[in-house]
PDB file of C-alpha atoms in Angstrom:
ATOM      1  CA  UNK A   1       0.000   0.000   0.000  1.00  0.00           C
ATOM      2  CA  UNK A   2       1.022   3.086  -0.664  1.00  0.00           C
ATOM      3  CA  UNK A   3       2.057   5.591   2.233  1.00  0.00           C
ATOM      4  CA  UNK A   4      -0.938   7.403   4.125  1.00  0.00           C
ATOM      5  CA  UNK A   5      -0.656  10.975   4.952  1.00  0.00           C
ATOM      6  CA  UNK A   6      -3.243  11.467   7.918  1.00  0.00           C
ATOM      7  CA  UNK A   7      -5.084  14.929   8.339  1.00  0.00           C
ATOM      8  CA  UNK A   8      -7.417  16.180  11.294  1.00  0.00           C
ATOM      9  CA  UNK A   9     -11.003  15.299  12.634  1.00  0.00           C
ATOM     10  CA  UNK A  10     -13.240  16.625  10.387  1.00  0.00           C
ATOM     11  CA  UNK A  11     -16.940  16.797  10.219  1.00  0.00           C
ATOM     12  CA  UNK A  12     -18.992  15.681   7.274  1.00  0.00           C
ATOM     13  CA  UNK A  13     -21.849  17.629   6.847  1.00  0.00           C
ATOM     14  CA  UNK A  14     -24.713  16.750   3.915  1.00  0.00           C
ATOM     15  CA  UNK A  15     -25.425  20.389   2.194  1.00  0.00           C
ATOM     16  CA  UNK A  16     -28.959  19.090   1.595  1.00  0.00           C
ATOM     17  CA  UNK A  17     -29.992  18.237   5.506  1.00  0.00           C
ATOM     18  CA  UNK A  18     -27.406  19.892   7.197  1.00  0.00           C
ATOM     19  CA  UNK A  19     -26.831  16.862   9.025  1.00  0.00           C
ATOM     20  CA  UNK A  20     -23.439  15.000   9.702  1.00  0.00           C
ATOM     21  CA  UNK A  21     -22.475  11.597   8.392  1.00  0.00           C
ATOM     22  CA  UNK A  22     -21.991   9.475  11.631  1.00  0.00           C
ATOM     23  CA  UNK A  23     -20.751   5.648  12.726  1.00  0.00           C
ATOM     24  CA  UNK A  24     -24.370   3.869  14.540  1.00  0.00           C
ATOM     25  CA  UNK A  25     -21.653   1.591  16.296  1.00  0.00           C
ATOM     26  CA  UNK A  26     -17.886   0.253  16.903  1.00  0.00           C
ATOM     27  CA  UNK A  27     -18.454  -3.205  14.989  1.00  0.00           C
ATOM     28  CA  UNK A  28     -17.814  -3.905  11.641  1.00  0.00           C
ATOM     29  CA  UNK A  29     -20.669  -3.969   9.897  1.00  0.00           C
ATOM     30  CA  UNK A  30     -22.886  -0.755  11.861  1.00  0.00           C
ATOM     31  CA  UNK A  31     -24.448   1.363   9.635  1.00  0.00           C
ATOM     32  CA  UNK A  32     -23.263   4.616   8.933  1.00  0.00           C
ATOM     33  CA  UNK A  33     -25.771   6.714   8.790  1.00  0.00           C
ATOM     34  CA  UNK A  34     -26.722  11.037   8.945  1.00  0.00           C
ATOM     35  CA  UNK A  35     -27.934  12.621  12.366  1.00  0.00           C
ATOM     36  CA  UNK A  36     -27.858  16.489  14.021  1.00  0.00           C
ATOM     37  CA  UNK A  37     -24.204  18.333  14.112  1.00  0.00           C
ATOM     38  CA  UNK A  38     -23.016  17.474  17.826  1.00  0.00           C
ATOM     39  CA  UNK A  39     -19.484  16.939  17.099  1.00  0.00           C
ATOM     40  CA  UNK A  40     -18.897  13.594  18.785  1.00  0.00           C
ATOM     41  CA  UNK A  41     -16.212  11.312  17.981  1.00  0.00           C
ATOM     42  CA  UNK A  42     -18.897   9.208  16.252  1.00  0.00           C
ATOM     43  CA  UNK A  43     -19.384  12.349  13.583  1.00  0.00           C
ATOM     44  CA  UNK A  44     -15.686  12.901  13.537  1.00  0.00           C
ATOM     45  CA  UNK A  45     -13.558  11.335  10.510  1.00  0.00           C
ATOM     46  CA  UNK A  46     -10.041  11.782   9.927  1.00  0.00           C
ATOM     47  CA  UNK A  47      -9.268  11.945   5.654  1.00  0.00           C
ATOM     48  CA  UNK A  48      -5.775   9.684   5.154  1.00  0.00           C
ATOM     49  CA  UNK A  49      -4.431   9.741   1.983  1.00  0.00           C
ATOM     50  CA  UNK A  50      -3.638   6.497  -0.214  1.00  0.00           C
ATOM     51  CA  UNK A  51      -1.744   6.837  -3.064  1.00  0.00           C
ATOM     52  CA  UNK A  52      -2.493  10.376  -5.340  1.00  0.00           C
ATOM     53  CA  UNK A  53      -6.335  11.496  -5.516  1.00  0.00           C
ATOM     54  CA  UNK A  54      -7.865   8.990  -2.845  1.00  0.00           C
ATOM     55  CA  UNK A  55      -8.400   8.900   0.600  1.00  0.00           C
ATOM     56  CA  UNK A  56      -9.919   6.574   3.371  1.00  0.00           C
ATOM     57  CA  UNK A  57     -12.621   8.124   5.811  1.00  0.00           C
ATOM     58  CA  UNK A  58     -11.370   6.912   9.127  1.00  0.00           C
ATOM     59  CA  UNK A  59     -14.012   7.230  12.169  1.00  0.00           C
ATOM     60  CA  UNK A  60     -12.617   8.544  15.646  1.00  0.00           C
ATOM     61  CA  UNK A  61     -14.938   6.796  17.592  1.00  0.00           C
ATOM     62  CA  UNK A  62     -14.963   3.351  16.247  1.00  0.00           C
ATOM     63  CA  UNK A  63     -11.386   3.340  14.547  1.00  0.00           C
ATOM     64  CA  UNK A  64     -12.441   1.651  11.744  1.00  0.00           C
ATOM     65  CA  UNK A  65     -13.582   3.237   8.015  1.00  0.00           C
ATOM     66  CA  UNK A  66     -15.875   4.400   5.596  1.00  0.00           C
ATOM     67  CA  UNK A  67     -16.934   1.320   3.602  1.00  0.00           C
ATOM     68  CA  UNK A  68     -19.739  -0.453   1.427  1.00  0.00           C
ATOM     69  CA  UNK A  69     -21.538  -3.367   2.394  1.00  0.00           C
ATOM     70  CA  UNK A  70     -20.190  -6.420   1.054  1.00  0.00           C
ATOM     71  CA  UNK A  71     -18.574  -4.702  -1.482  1.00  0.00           C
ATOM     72  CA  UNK A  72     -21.105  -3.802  -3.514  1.00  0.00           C
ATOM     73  CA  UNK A  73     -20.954  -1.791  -6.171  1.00  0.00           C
ATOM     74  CA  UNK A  74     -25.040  -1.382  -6.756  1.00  0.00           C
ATOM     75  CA  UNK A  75     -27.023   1.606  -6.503  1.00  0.00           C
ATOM     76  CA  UNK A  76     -28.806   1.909  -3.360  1.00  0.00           C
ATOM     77  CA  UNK A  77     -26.044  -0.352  -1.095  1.00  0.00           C
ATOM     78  CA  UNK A  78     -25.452   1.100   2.133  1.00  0.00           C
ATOM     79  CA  UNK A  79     -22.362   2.308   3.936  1.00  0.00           C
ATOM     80  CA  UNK A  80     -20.489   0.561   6.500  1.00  0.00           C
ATOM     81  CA  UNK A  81     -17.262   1.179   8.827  1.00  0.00           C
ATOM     82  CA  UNK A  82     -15.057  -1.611   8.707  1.00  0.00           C
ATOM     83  CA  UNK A  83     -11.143  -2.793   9.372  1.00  0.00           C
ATOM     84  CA  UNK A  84      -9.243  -0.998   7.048  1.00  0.00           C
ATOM     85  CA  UNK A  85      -8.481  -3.584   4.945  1.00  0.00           C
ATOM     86  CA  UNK A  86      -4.729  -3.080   2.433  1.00  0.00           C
ATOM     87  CA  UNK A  87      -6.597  -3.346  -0.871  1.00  0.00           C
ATOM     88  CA  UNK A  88     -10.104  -2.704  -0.487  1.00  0.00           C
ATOM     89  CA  UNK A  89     -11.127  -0.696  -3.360  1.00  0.00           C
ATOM     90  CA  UNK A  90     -14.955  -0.236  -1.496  1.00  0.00           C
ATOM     91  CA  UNK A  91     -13.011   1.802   1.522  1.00  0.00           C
ATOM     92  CA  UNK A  92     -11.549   4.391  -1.288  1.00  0.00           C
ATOM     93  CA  UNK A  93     -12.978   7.757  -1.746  1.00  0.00           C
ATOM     94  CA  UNK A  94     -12.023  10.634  -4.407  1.00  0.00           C
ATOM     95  CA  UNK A  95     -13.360  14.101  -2.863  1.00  0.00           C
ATOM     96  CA  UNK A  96     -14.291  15.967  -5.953  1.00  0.00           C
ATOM     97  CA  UNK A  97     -16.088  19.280  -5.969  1.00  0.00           C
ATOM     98  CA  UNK A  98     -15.975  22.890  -5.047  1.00  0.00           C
ATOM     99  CA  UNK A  99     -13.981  24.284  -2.080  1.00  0.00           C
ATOM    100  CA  UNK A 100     -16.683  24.499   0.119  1.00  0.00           C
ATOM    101  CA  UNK A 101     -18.698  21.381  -1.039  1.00  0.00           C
ATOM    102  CA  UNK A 102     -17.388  17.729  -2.298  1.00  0.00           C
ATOM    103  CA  UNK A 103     -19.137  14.632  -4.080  1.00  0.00           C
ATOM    104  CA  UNK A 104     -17.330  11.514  -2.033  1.00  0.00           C
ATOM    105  CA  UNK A 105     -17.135   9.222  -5.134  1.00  0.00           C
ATOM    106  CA  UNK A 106     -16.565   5.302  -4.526  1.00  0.00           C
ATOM    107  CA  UNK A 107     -13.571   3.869  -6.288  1.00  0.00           C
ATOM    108  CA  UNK A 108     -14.522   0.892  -6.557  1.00  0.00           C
ATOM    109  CA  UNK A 109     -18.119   1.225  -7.970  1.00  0.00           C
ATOM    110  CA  UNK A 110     -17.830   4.734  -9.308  1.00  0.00           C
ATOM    111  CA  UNK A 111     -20.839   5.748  -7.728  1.00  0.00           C
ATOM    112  CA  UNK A 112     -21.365   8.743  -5.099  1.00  0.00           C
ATOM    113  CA  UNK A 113     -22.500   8.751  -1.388  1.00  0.00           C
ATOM    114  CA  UNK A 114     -26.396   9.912  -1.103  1.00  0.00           C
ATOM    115  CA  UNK A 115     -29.027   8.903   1.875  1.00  0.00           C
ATOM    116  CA  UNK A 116     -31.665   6.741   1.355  1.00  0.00           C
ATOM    117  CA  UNK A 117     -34.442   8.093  -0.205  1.00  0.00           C
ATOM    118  CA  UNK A 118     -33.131  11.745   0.110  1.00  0.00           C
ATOM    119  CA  UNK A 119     -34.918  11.334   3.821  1.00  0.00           C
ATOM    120  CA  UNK A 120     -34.162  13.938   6.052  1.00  0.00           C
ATOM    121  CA  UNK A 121     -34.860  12.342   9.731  1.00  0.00           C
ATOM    122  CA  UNK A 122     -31.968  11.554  12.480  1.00  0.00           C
ATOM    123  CA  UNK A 123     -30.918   8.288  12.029  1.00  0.00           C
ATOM    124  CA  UNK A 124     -31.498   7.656   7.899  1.00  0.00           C
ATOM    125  CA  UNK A 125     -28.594   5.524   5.710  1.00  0.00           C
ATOM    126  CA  UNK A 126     -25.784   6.695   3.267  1.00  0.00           C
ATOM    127  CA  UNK A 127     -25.779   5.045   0.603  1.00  0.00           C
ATOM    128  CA  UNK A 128     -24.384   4.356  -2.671  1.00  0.00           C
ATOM    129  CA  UNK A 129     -26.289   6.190  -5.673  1.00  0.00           C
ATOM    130  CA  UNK A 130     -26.030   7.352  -8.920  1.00  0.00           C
ATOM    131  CA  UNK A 131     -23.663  10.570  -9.602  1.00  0.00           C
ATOM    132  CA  UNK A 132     -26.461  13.320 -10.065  1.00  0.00           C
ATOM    133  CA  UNK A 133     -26.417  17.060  -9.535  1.00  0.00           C
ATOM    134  CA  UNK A 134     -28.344  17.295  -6.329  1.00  0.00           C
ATOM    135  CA  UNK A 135     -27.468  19.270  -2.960  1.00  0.00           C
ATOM    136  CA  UNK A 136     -28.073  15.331  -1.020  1.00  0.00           C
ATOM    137  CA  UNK A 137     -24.678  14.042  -2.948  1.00  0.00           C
ATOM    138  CA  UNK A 138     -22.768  17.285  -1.768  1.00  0.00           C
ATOM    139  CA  UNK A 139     -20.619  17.350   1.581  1.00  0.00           C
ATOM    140  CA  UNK A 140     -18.923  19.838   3.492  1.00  0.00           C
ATOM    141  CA  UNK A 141     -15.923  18.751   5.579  1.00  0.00           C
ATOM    142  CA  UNK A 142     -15.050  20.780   7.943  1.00  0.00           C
ATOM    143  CA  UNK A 143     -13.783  21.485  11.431  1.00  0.00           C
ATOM    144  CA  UNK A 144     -15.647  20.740  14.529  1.00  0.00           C
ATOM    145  CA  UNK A 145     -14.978  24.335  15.755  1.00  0.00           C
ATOM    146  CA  UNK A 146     -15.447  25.689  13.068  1.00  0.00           C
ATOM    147  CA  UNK A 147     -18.801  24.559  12.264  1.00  0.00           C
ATOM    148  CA  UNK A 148     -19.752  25.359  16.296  1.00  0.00           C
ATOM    149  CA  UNK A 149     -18.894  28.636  15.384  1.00  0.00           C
ATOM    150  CA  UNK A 150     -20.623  29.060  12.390  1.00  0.00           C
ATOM    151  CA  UNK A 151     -23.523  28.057  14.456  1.00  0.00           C
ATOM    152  CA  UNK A 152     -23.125  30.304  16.902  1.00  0.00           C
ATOM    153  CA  UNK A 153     -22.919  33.379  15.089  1.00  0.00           C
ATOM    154  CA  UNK A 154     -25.892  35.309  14.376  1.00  0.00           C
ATOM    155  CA  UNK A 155     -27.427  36.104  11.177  1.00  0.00           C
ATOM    156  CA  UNK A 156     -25.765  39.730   9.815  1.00  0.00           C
ATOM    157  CA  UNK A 157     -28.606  42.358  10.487  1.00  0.00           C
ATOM    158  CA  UNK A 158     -29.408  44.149   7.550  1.00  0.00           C
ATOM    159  CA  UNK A 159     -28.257  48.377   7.234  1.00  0.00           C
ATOM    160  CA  UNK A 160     -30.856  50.386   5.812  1.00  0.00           C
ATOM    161  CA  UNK A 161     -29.289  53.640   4.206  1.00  0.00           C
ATOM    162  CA  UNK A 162     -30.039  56.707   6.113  1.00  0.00           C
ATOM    163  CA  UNK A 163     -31.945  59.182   3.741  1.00  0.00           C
ATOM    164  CA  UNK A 164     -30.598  62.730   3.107  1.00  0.00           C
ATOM    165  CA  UNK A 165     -31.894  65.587   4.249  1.00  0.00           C
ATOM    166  CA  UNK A 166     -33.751  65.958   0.923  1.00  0.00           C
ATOM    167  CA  UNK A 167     -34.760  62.309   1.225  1.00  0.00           C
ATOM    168  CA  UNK A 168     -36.232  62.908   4.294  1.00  0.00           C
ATOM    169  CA  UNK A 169     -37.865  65.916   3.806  1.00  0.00           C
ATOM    170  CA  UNK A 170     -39.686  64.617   0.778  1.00  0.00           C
ATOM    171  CA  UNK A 171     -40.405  61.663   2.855  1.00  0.00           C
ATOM    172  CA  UNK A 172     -42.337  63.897   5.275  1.00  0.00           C
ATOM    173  CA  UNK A 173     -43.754  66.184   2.844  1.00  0.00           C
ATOM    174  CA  UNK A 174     -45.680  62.443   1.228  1.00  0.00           C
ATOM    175  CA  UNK A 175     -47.297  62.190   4.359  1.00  0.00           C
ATOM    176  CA  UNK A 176     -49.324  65.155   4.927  1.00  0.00           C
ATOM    177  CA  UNK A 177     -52.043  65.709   3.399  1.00  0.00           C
ATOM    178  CA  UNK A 178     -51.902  68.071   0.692  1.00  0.00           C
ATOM    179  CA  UNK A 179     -54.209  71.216   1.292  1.00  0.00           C
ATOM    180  CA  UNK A 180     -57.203  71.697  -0.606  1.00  0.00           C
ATOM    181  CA  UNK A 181     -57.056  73.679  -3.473  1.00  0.00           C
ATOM    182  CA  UNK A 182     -59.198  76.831  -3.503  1.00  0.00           C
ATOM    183  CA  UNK A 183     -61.851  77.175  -6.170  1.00  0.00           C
ATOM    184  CA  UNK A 184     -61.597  79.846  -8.491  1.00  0.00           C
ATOM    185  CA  UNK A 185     -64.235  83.067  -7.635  1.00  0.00           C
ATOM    186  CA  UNK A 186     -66.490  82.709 -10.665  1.00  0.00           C
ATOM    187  CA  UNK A 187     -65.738  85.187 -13.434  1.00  0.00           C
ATOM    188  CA  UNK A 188     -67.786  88.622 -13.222  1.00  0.00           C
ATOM    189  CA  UNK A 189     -70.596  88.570 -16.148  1.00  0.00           C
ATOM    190  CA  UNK A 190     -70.774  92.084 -18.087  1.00  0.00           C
ATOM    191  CA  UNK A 191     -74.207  93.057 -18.537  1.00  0.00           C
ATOM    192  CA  UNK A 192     -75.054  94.129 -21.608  1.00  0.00           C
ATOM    193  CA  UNK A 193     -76.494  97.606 -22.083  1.00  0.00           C
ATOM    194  CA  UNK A 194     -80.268  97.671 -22.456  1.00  0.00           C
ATOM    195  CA  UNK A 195     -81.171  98.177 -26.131  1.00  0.00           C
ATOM    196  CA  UNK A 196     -83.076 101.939 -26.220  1.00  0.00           C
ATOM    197  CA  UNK A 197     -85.872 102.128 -27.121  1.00  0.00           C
ATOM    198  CA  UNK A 198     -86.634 104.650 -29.910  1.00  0.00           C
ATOM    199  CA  UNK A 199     -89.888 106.302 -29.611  1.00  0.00           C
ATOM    200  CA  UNK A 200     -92.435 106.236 -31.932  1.00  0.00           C
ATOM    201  CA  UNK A 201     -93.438 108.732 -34.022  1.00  0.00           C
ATOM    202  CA  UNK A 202     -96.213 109.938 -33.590  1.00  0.00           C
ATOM    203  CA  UNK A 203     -98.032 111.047 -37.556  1.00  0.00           C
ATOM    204  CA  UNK A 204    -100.825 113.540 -37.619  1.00  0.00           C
ATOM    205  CA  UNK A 205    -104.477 112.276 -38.377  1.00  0.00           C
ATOM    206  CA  UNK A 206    -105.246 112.989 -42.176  1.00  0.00           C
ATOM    207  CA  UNK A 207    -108.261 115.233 -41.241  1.00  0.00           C
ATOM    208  CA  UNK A 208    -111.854 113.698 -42.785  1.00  0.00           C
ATOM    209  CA  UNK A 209    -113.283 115.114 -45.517  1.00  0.00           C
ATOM    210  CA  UNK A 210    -116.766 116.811 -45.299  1.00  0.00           C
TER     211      UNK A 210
END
């Protein structure tokens, strides 16, 4: 086998639930399955290199490491811890991904770690599935402390930017209400002149003849 480098305790945290992967038990065989961040040695794996781009998931509490039952290489076969064995292909991992989030890909069978039925209680299997691009194949490993802290810390509270004086003014000025509008005086009717009236002429009687 080729030489190991070992590397710290490191939590494994599913992006999807926010849950860590952890060991169910010390014996070969026990289930490993996701549960609630409390940073016991059950949820704490150390990555040790083997060879150039894979590593072997070693659990704190049991001492024994990531693995797939019987061997399997079929969709839907559940992980293990086991002895490390020297040339167990199912105990490989390659950690491929972004900085902050990895797929842990199976050497032997190719295929990536998920949980059963993309469940999302305490207590439900990792398992072998299908590489797909979905948050329940992506991981973040990271320190214990770190992630405590990350907990910890409360959400940023949003600044709101303080209006100018203009801002504000015109802020005000929207909420009066505006003040009623006078109605114009009605405009001032000329009366016309009254027509004159011309007199009538008065014509003298044609006397009657006798």
């Amino acid at each position: 086998m080729a030489p190991r480098e070992k590397k710290e305790d490191l939590l494994i945290i599913n992006r999807r639930t926010g849950k860590a992967l952890q060991c169910a038990g010390t014996e070969n065989g026990n289930v490993v399955e996701q549960a609630a961040v409390t940073g016991s040695d059950a949820q704490l794996w150390t990555p040790v290199k083997v060879g150039r781009s894979a590593v072997k998931l070693l659990n704190k509490q049991s001492g024994k490491v990531l693995d797939v039952m019987h061997g399997s290489t079929e969709a839907g076969a559940w992980a293990q811890v086991w002895d490390d064995v020297a040339d167990g292909g199912s105990q490989l991992w390659q950690l491929k991904g972004t900085v902050t989030y990895k797929k842990l890909i199976n050497v032997q069978s190719g295929k990536v770690l998920d949980i059963v039925d993309m469940r999302d209680d305490d207590g439900a299997p990792a398992q072998l599935w299908e590489d797909v691009d979905g948050a329940g194949q992506q991981w973040k490993l990271v320190e214990p402390q770190a992630e405590a802290q990350a907990q910890a810390e409360p959400a940023p509270k949003r600044r709101g930017r303080k209006p100018k004086a203009a801002e504000a003014e015109a802020a005000l000025g929207a909420e009066k209400q505006p003040e009623p509008v006078p109605e114009p005086a009605p405009a001032r009717q000329s009366r016309k002149p009254a027509a004159k009236k011309t007199p009538a002429k008065r014509g003298r009687k044609p006397k009657t003849q006798a």
